[in-house]
Short mmCIF file of N, CA and C and ligand atoms in Angstrom, two decimals:
data_model
loop_
_atom_site.label_atom_id
_atom_site.label_comp_id
_atom_site.label_asym_id
_atom_site.label_seq_id
_atom_site.Cartn_x
_atom_site.Cartn_y
_atom_site.Cartn_z
N UNK G 9 92.94 101.00 104.98
CA UNK G 9 92.82 100.30 103.70
C UNK G 9 93.76 99.10 103.69
N UNK G 10 93.30 98.00 103.16
CA UNK G 10 94.17 96.83 103.04
C UNK G 10 95.27 97.06 102.01
N UNK G 11 94.89 97.83 100.97
CA UNK G 11 95.86 98.09 99.90
C UNK G 11 95.88 99.60 99.61
N UNK G 12 97.07 100.16 99.58
CA UNK G 12 97.22 101.59 99.32
C UNK G 12 97.79 101.78 97.91
N UNK G 13 97.15 102.63 97.13
CA UNK G 13 97.60 102.90 95.76
C UNK G 13 98.50 104.13 95.75
N UNK G 14 99.66 103.97 95.12
CA UNK G 14 100.64 105.07 95.03
C UNK G 14 100.91 105.31 93.55
N UNK G 15 100.30 106.36 93.04
CA UNK G 15 100.40 106.70 91.61
C UNK G 15 101.54 107.70 91.46
N UNK G 16 102.38 107.52 90.46
CA UNK G 16 103.48 108.49 90.31
C UNK G 16 103.96 108.57 88.87
N UNK G 17 104.66 109.68 88.62
CA UNK G 17 105.40 109.88 87.37
C UNK G 17 106.80 110.31 87.78
N UNK G 18 107.82 109.77 87.14
CA UNK G 18 109.19 110.13 87.50
C UNK G 18 110.08 109.95 86.29
N UNK G 19 110.86 110.98 85.98
CA UNK G 19 111.73 110.89 84.81
C UNK G 19 113.09 110.32 85.17
N UNK G 20 113.67 110.79 86.26
CA UNK G 20 115.04 110.38 86.59
C UNK G 20 115.12 109.59 87.90
N UNK G 21 113.97 109.21 88.44
CA UNK G 21 113.98 108.25 89.55
C UNK G 21 113.80 108.83 90.95
N UNK G 22 113.88 110.16 91.11
CA UNK G 22 113.79 110.71 92.47
C UNK G 22 112.38 110.56 93.05
N UNK G 23 111.37 110.88 92.26
CA UNK G 23 109.99 110.74 92.73
C UNK G 23 109.63 109.26 92.87
N UNK G 24 110.21 108.44 92.01
CA UNK G 24 109.99 106.99 92.14
C UNK G 24 110.57 106.49 93.47
N UNK G 25 111.76 106.98 93.84
CA UNK G 25 112.35 106.59 95.13
C UNK G 25 111.43 107.01 96.27
N UNK G 26 110.81 108.20 96.13
CA UNK G 26 109.87 108.66 97.16
C UNK G 26 108.67 107.72 97.24
N UNK G 27 108.16 107.30 96.08
CA UNK G 27 107.01 106.39 96.04
C UNK G 27 107.34 105.09 96.78
N UNK G 28 108.57 104.62 96.60
CA UNK G 28 108.98 103.37 97.26
C UNK G 28 109.09 103.54 98.77
N UNK G 29 109.47 104.74 99.21
CA UNK G 29 109.54 105.02 100.66
C UNK G 29 108.13 105.05 101.26
N UNK G 30 107.19 105.62 100.53
CA UNK G 30 105.79 105.59 101.00
C UNK G 30 105.34 104.14 101.12
N UNK G 31 105.67 103.34 100.10
CA UNK G 31 105.27 101.92 100.10
C UNK G 31 105.84 101.20 101.31
N UNK G 32 107.07 101.55 101.68
CA UNK G 32 107.69 100.92 102.85
C UNK G 32 106.90 101.27 104.11
N UNK G 33 106.49 102.54 104.22
CA UNK G 33 105.70 102.96 105.38
C UNK G 33 104.35 102.25 105.43
N UNK G 34 103.76 102.07 104.26
CA UNK G 34 102.47 101.36 104.17
C UNK G 34 102.65 99.92 104.66
N UNK G 35 103.70 99.29 104.17
CA UNK G 35 103.93 97.87 104.51
C UNK G 35 104.30 97.70 105.98
N UNK G 36 105.06 98.64 106.50
CA UNK G 36 105.40 98.57 107.93
C UNK G 36 104.16 98.75 108.81
N UNK G 37 103.15 99.41 108.24
CA UNK G 37 101.89 99.59 108.98
C UNK G 37 100.94 98.40 108.78
N UNK G 38 101.40 97.40 108.04
CA UNK G 38 100.63 96.17 107.91
C UNK G 38 99.70 96.09 106.71
N UNK G 39 99.81 97.06 105.79
CA UNK G 39 98.96 97.04 104.59
C UNK G 39 99.81 96.70 103.36
N UNK G 40 99.13 96.51 102.24
CA UNK G 40 99.84 96.26 100.98
C UNK G 40 99.96 97.58 100.23
N UNK G 41 101.03 97.74 99.48
CA UNK G 41 101.21 98.95 98.68
C UNK G 41 101.26 98.57 97.21
N UNK G 42 100.59 99.36 96.39
CA UNK G 42 100.63 99.13 94.95
C UNK G 42 101.20 100.37 94.27
N UNK G 43 102.35 100.22 93.63
CA UNK G 43 102.96 101.33 92.89
C UNK G 43 102.41 101.32 91.47
N UNK G 44 101.88 102.47 91.03
CA UNK G 44 101.21 102.54 89.72
C UNK G 44 101.77 103.73 88.94
N UNK G 45 102.31 103.46 87.77
CA UNK G 45 102.73 104.57 86.90
C UNK G 45 101.48 105.32 86.47
N UNK G 46 101.56 106.63 86.39
CA UNK G 46 100.34 107.41 86.11
C UNK G 46 99.71 107.00 84.78
N UNK G 47 100.53 106.56 83.83
CA UNK G 47 99.97 106.15 82.53
C UNK G 47 99.12 104.88 82.65
N UNK G 48 99.31 104.13 83.74
CA UNK G 48 98.53 102.90 83.97
C UNK G 48 97.40 103.11 84.97
N UNK G 49 97.27 104.34 85.50
CA UNK G 49 96.30 104.57 86.58
C UNK G 49 94.87 104.58 86.05
N UNK G 50 93.98 103.97 86.83
CA UNK G 50 92.55 103.95 86.49
C UNK G 50 91.83 104.89 87.45
N UNK G 51 91.48 106.08 86.97
CA UNK G 51 90.91 107.11 87.84
C UNK G 51 89.64 106.63 88.53
N UNK G 52 88.79 105.90 87.81
CA UNK G 52 87.52 105.45 88.40
C UNK G 52 87.76 104.53 89.59
N UNK G 53 88.73 103.62 89.44
CA UNK G 53 89.05 102.70 90.54
C UNK G 53 89.63 103.45 91.73
N UNK G 54 90.53 104.39 91.45
CA UNK G 54 91.16 105.16 92.53
C UNK G 54 90.12 105.97 93.30
N UNK G 55 89.15 106.51 92.57
CA UNK G 55 88.15 107.38 93.21
C UNK G 55 87.12 106.60 94.03
N UNK G 56 87.19 105.27 93.97
CA UNK G 56 86.35 104.45 94.87
C UNK G 56 86.98 104.36 96.26
N UNK G 57 88.26 104.71 96.36
CA UNK G 57 89.01 104.58 97.62
C UNK G 57 88.84 105.85 98.45
N UNK G 58 89.03 105.73 99.80
CA UNK G 58 88.97 106.94 100.62
C UNK G 58 90.15 107.88 100.38
N UNK G 59 91.23 107.33 99.84
CA UNK G 59 92.39 108.18 99.56
C UNK G 59 93.47 107.41 98.83
N UNK G 60 94.43 108.14 98.30
CA UNK G 60 95.57 107.52 97.60
C UNK G 60 96.67 108.56 97.48
N UNK G 61 97.84 108.10 97.04
CA UNK G 61 99.00 108.99 96.88
C UNK G 61 99.21 109.30 95.40
N UNK G 62 99.63 110.54 95.12
CA UNK G 62 100.00 110.90 93.75
C UNK G 62 101.32 111.67 93.81
N UNK G 63 102.29 111.24 93.00
CA UNK G 63 103.58 111.91 92.99
C UNK G 63 103.96 112.42 91.62
N UNK G 64 104.54 113.62 91.62
CA UNK G 64 105.03 114.22 90.36
C UNK G 64 106.10 115.24 90.73
N UNK G 65 107.24 115.22 90.04
CA UNK G 65 108.25 116.25 90.29
C UNK G 65 107.83 117.61 89.73
N UNK G 66 108.55 118.65 90.15
CA UNK G 66 108.37 119.98 89.54
C UNK G 66 108.87 119.88 88.10
N UNK G 67 108.01 120.26 87.16
CA UNK G 67 108.41 120.26 85.76
C UNK G 67 108.00 121.60 85.16
N UNK G 68 108.27 121.78 83.86
CA UNK G 68 107.93 123.05 83.21
C UNK G 68 108.51 124.18 84.03
N UNK G 69 107.72 125.22 84.27
CA UNK G 69 108.10 126.29 85.18
C UNK G 69 107.18 126.17 86.38
N UNK G 70 107.61 125.34 87.36
CA UNK G 70 106.82 125.08 88.57
C UNK G 70 105.44 124.50 88.23
N UNK G 71 105.46 123.52 87.33
CA UNK G 71 104.21 122.89 86.88
C UNK G 71 104.28 121.38 87.06
N UNK G 72 103.10 120.75 86.96
CA UNK G 72 103.05 119.30 86.86
C UNK G 72 103.52 118.89 85.48
N UNK G 73 104.03 117.69 85.36
CA UNK G 73 104.41 117.15 84.06
C UNK G 73 103.17 117.19 83.16
N UNK G 74 103.34 117.72 81.95
CA UNK G 74 102.14 118.10 81.18
C UNK G 74 101.54 117.02 80.28
N UNK G 75 102.29 115.97 79.95
CA UNK G 75 101.75 114.98 79.01
C UNK G 75 100.88 113.93 79.70
N UNK G 76 101.27 113.54 80.93
CA UNK G 76 100.52 112.47 81.61
C UNK G 76 99.90 112.93 82.92
N UNK G 77 100.68 113.64 83.74
CA UNK G 77 100.17 113.97 85.08
C UNK G 77 99.10 115.06 85.02
N UNK G 78 99.37 116.13 84.28
CA UNK G 78 98.38 117.22 84.24
C UNK G 78 97.01 116.73 83.74
N UNK G 79 96.96 115.96 82.64
CA UNK G 79 95.64 115.44 82.22
C UNK G 79 95.00 114.52 83.26
N UNK G 80 95.82 113.73 83.95
CA UNK G 80 95.28 112.83 84.98
C UNK G 80 94.70 113.65 86.13
N UNK G 81 95.45 114.62 86.61
CA UNK G 81 94.98 115.46 87.73
C UNK G 81 93.72 116.23 87.30
N UNK G 82 93.73 116.74 86.08
CA UNK G 82 92.54 117.47 85.59
C UNK G 82 91.33 116.54 85.54
N UNK G 83 91.57 115.26 85.25
CA UNK G 83 90.44 114.32 85.13
C UNK G 83 89.84 113.96 86.48
N UNK G 84 90.63 114.06 87.54
CA UNK G 84 90.09 113.67 88.87
C UNK G 84 89.70 114.86 89.73
N UNK G 85 90.16 116.06 89.38
CA UNK G 85 90.03 117.14 90.37
C UNK G 85 88.59 117.51 90.71
N UNK G 86 87.66 117.26 89.79
CA UNK G 86 86.27 117.55 90.11
C UNK G 86 85.64 116.50 91.03
N UNK G 87 86.40 115.43 91.33
CA UNK G 87 85.82 114.31 92.09
C UNK G 87 86.61 113.99 93.36
N UNK G 88 87.49 114.88 93.77
CA UNK G 88 88.33 114.57 94.93
C UNK G 88 87.76 115.09 96.25
N UNK G 89 86.59 115.72 96.19
CA UNK G 89 86.01 116.25 97.42
C UNK G 89 85.84 115.12 98.44
N UNK G 90 86.34 115.33 99.66
CA UNK G 90 86.21 114.32 100.70
C UNK G 90 87.30 113.26 100.69
N UNK G 91 88.13 113.27 99.67
CA UNK G 91 89.21 112.27 99.59
C UNK G 91 90.44 112.75 100.36
N UNK G 92 91.22 111.78 100.87
CA UNK G 92 92.49 112.09 101.50
C UNK G 92 93.60 111.81 100.50
N UNK G 93 94.32 112.83 100.12
CA UNK G 93 95.37 112.67 99.11
C UNK G 93 96.74 112.88 99.74
N UNK G 94 97.67 112.05 99.34
CA UNK G 94 99.07 112.27 99.71
C UNK G 94 99.80 112.72 98.44
N UNK G 95 100.10 114.01 98.38
CA UNK G 95 100.83 114.55 97.22
C UNK G 95 102.32 114.55 97.56
N UNK G 96 103.14 114.16 96.59
CA UNK G 96 104.57 114.13 96.84
C UNK G 96 105.33 114.33 95.55
N UNK G 97 106.58 114.75 95.69
CA UNK G 97 107.41 114.89 94.49
C UNK G 97 108.74 115.55 94.79
N UNK G 98 109.62 115.40 93.83
CA UNK G 98 110.98 115.94 93.94
C UNK G 98 111.11 117.22 93.10
N UNK G 99 112.04 118.08 93.50
CA UNK G 99 112.30 119.32 92.76
C UNK G 99 113.79 119.59 92.83
N UNK G 100 114.23 120.63 92.10
CA UNK G 100 115.66 120.93 92.11
C UNK G 100 115.91 122.38 92.51
N UNK G 101 115.79 123.29 91.53
CA UNK G 101 116.26 124.66 91.76
C UNK G 101 115.20 125.59 92.33
N UNK G 102 113.98 125.14 92.38
CA UNK G 102 112.92 126.03 92.87
C UNK G 102 112.80 126.00 94.39
N UNK G 103 111.64 126.44 94.89
CA UNK G 103 111.42 126.45 96.33
C UNK G 103 110.17 125.67 96.72
N UNK G 104 109.75 124.81 95.80
CA UNK G 104 108.56 124.00 96.09
C UNK G 104 107.26 124.65 95.64
N UNK G 105 107.37 125.68 94.82
CA UNK G 105 106.16 126.41 94.39
C UNK G 105 105.15 125.49 93.69
N UNK G 106 105.68 124.58 92.85
CA UNK G 106 104.76 123.68 92.12
C UNK G 106 103.87 122.90 93.09
N UNK G 107 104.47 122.49 94.21
CA UNK G 107 103.68 121.71 95.18
C UNK G 107 102.66 122.61 95.87
N UNK G 108 103.03 123.85 96.19
CA UNK G 108 102.05 124.75 96.82
C UNK G 108 100.85 124.96 95.89
N UNK G 109 101.14 125.16 94.61
CA UNK G 109 100.07 125.35 93.63
C UNK G 109 99.19 124.10 93.56
N UNK G 110 99.85 122.94 93.51
CA UNK G 110 99.13 121.66 93.38
C UNK G 110 98.25 121.40 94.61
N UNK G 111 98.82 121.60 95.80
CA UNK G 111 98.02 121.31 96.99
C UNK G 111 96.87 122.30 97.14
N UNK G 112 97.10 123.56 96.78
CA UNK G 112 96.00 124.54 96.86
C UNK G 112 94.88 124.15 95.88
N UNK G 113 95.29 123.67 94.73
CA UNK G 113 94.33 123.24 93.71
C UNK G 113 93.46 122.09 94.22
N UNK G 114 94.09 121.12 94.88
CA UNK G 114 93.33 119.95 95.37
C UNK G 114 92.47 120.31 96.57
N UNK G 115 92.99 121.11 97.50
CA UNK G 115 92.19 121.45 98.68
C UNK G 115 91.03 122.37 98.28
N UNK G 116 91.24 123.20 97.25
CA UNK G 116 90.14 124.06 96.78
C UNK G 116 88.97 123.22 96.26
N UNK G 117 89.28 121.99 95.83
CA UNK G 117 88.23 121.08 95.34
C UNK G 117 87.69 120.18 96.44
N UNK G 118 88.13 120.43 97.69
CA UNK G 118 87.54 119.69 98.81
C UNK G 118 88.31 118.47 99.27
N UNK G 119 89.51 118.23 98.69
CA UNK G 119 90.34 117.11 99.17
C UNK G 119 91.06 117.54 100.45
N UNK G 120 91.39 116.56 101.30
CA UNK G 120 92.27 116.88 102.42
C UNK G 120 93.62 116.23 102.15
N UNK G 121 94.67 116.82 102.69
CA UNK G 121 96.02 116.31 102.45
C UNK G 121 96.45 115.47 103.63
N UNK G 122 96.93 114.28 103.34
CA UNK G 122 97.22 113.29 104.38
C UNK G 122 98.15 113.83 105.46
N UNK G 123 99.17 114.56 105.10
CA UNK G 123 100.09 115.07 106.13
C UNK G 123 99.89 116.57 106.35
N UNK G 124 98.78 117.09 105.86
CA UNK G 124 98.53 118.52 106.00
C UNK G 124 99.14 119.32 104.87
N UNK G 125 100.17 118.78 104.24
CA UNK G 125 100.78 119.43 103.07
C UNK G 125 101.51 118.38 102.25
N UNK G 126 101.80 118.72 101.00
CA UNK G 126 102.53 117.79 100.15
C UNK G 126 103.93 117.54 100.70
N UNK G 127 104.46 116.35 100.42
CA UNK G 127 105.82 116.02 100.88
C UNK G 127 106.78 116.21 99.70
N UNK G 128 107.76 117.06 99.90
CA UNK G 128 108.69 117.36 98.81
C UNK G 128 110.11 116.96 99.21
N UNK G 129 110.93 116.67 98.21
CA UNK G 129 112.33 116.34 98.45
C UNK G 129 113.18 117.07 97.42
N UNK G 130 114.26 117.68 97.87
CA UNK G 130 115.17 118.34 96.95
C UNK G 130 116.03 117.26 96.28
N UNK G 131 115.79 117.06 95.00
CA UNK G 131 116.45 115.98 94.23
C UNK G 131 116.18 114.63 94.88
N UNK G 132 117.24 113.87 95.19
CA UNK G 132 117.05 112.54 95.76
C UNK G 132 116.58 112.66 97.22
N UNK G 133 115.55 111.92 97.62
CA UNK G 133 115.03 112.08 99.00
C UNK G 133 116.08 111.70 100.05
N UNK G 134 116.26 112.59 101.05
CA UNK G 134 117.21 112.32 102.13
C UNK G 134 116.50 111.62 103.29
N UNK G 135 117.23 111.43 104.38
CA UNK G 135 116.68 110.68 105.51
C UNK G 135 115.45 111.38 106.10
N UNK G 136 115.47 112.71 106.11
CA UNK G 136 114.33 113.46 106.66
C UNK G 136 113.09 113.24 105.79
N UNK G 137 113.29 113.31 104.48
CA UNK G 137 112.16 113.07 103.56
C UNK G 137 111.68 111.63 103.70
N UNK G 138 112.61 110.71 103.85
CA UNK G 138 112.23 109.29 103.98
C UNK G 138 111.33 109.10 105.21
N UNK G 139 111.71 109.73 106.32
CA UNK G 139 110.91 109.59 107.55
C UNK G 139 109.50 110.14 107.33
N UNK G 140 109.42 111.30 106.66
CA UNK G 140 108.10 111.90 106.40
C UNK G 140 107.27 111.02 105.48
N UNK G 141 107.91 110.47 104.46
CA UNK G 141 107.19 109.66 103.48
C UNK G 141 106.68 108.36 104.10
N UNK G 142 107.52 107.76 104.95
CA UNK G 142 107.09 106.51 105.60
C UNK G 142 105.93 106.78 106.56
N UNK G 143 106.02 107.89 107.28
CA UNK G 143 104.93 108.24 108.21
C UNK G 143 103.64 108.52 107.44
N UNK G 144 103.78 109.19 106.30
CA UNK G 144 102.60 109.49 105.49
C UNK G 144 102.00 108.20 104.93
N UNK G 145 102.84 107.27 104.54
CA UNK G 145 102.35 105.98 104.04
C UNK G 145 101.58 105.24 105.13
N UNK G 146 102.10 105.30 106.35
CA UNK G 146 101.42 104.64 107.47
C UNK G 146 100.06 105.30 107.72
N UNK G 147 99.99 106.62 107.58
CA UNK G 147 98.70 107.31 107.76
C UNK G 147 97.68 106.89 106.69
N UNK G 148 98.16 106.78 105.46
CA UNK G 148 97.27 106.34 104.37
C UNK G 148 96.74 104.94 104.65
N UNK G 149 97.61 104.08 105.18
CA UNK G 149 97.20 102.70 105.47
C UNK G 149 96.08 102.66 106.50
N UNK G 150 96.02 103.69 107.36
CA UNK G 150 95.00 103.70 108.43
C UNK G 150 93.62 104.12 107.93
N UNK G 151 93.53 104.65 106.74
CA UNK G 151 92.23 105.15 106.24
C UNK G 151 91.23 104.01 106.06
C1 FMN R 203 111.89 119.93 81.93
C2 FMN R 203 112.21 120.08 83.39
C3 FMN R 203 111.61 121.11 84.10
C4 FMN R 203 111.89 121.30 85.46
N1 FMN R 203 111.31 122.35 86.13
C5 FMN R 203 111.60 122.53 87.45
C6 FMN R 203 111.02 123.62 88.16
O1 FMN R 203 110.23 124.40 87.63
N2 FMN R 203 111.37 123.77 89.47
C7 FMN R 203 112.24 122.92 90.11
O2 FMN R 203 112.49 123.10 91.31
N3 FMN R 203 112.79 121.86 89.46
C8 FMN R 203 112.48 121.65 88.15
N4 FMN R 203 113.04 120.59 87.48
C9 FMN R 203 113.91 119.66 88.20
C10 FMN R 203 113.19 118.36 88.58
O3 FMN R 203 112.00 118.62 89.32
C11 FMN R 203 114.13 117.50 89.42
O4 FMN R 203 115.23 117.12 88.62
C12 FMN R 203 113.47 116.27 90.01
O5 FMN R 203 114.36 115.67 90.95
C13 FMN R 203 113.09 115.26 88.94
O6 FMN R 203 112.38 114.21 89.56
P1 FMN R 203 112.36 112.73 88.97
O7 FMN R 203 113.75 112.15 89.21
O8 FMN R 203 111.32 112.03 89.73
O9 FMN R 203 112.07 112.83 87.50
C14 FMN R 203 112.78 120.40 86.12
C15 FMN R 203 113.37 119.36 85.40
C16 FMN R 203 113.09 119.20 84.05
C17 FMN R 203 113.74 118.06 83.30
#
């Protein structure tokens, strides 16, 4: 893809930092990256693409953020069959359960995950997470 869309929601900046690392990987692979807050995301436009990234931290009790992300994901989940999704997000005290639930939900609807599984970071993304996010961004750029 010439342009990779990276949709995200972030309250304290950790998932946003992850989105920027994906964008760096996309750009290093020679494509353009577009960072989109989930409240500005256009589901119809995104679903015309072969794939895109969506980021959300663990919120609630191992849930997606419920005011913006959950309705957005619910609105696209019936249409993600055949799409390549890069799921990512930050968490704190849990063990990544929210991401396991989210990725199972998307793959059950026929989506494939760009790196085989969602990319998670404990709080602020460290160097290991950065490497994974950049590699995942480069993979998205190749679609
Ligand atoms: C209301 C609320 C609920 C949260 N629930 C969880 C949770 O269930 N599991 C977890 O590991 N972290 C949980 N967290 C921690 C956030 O996922 C963590 O602070 C994350 O880094 C926030 O990402 P952000 O900076 O992109 O907003 C919660 C935080 C808040 C404010």
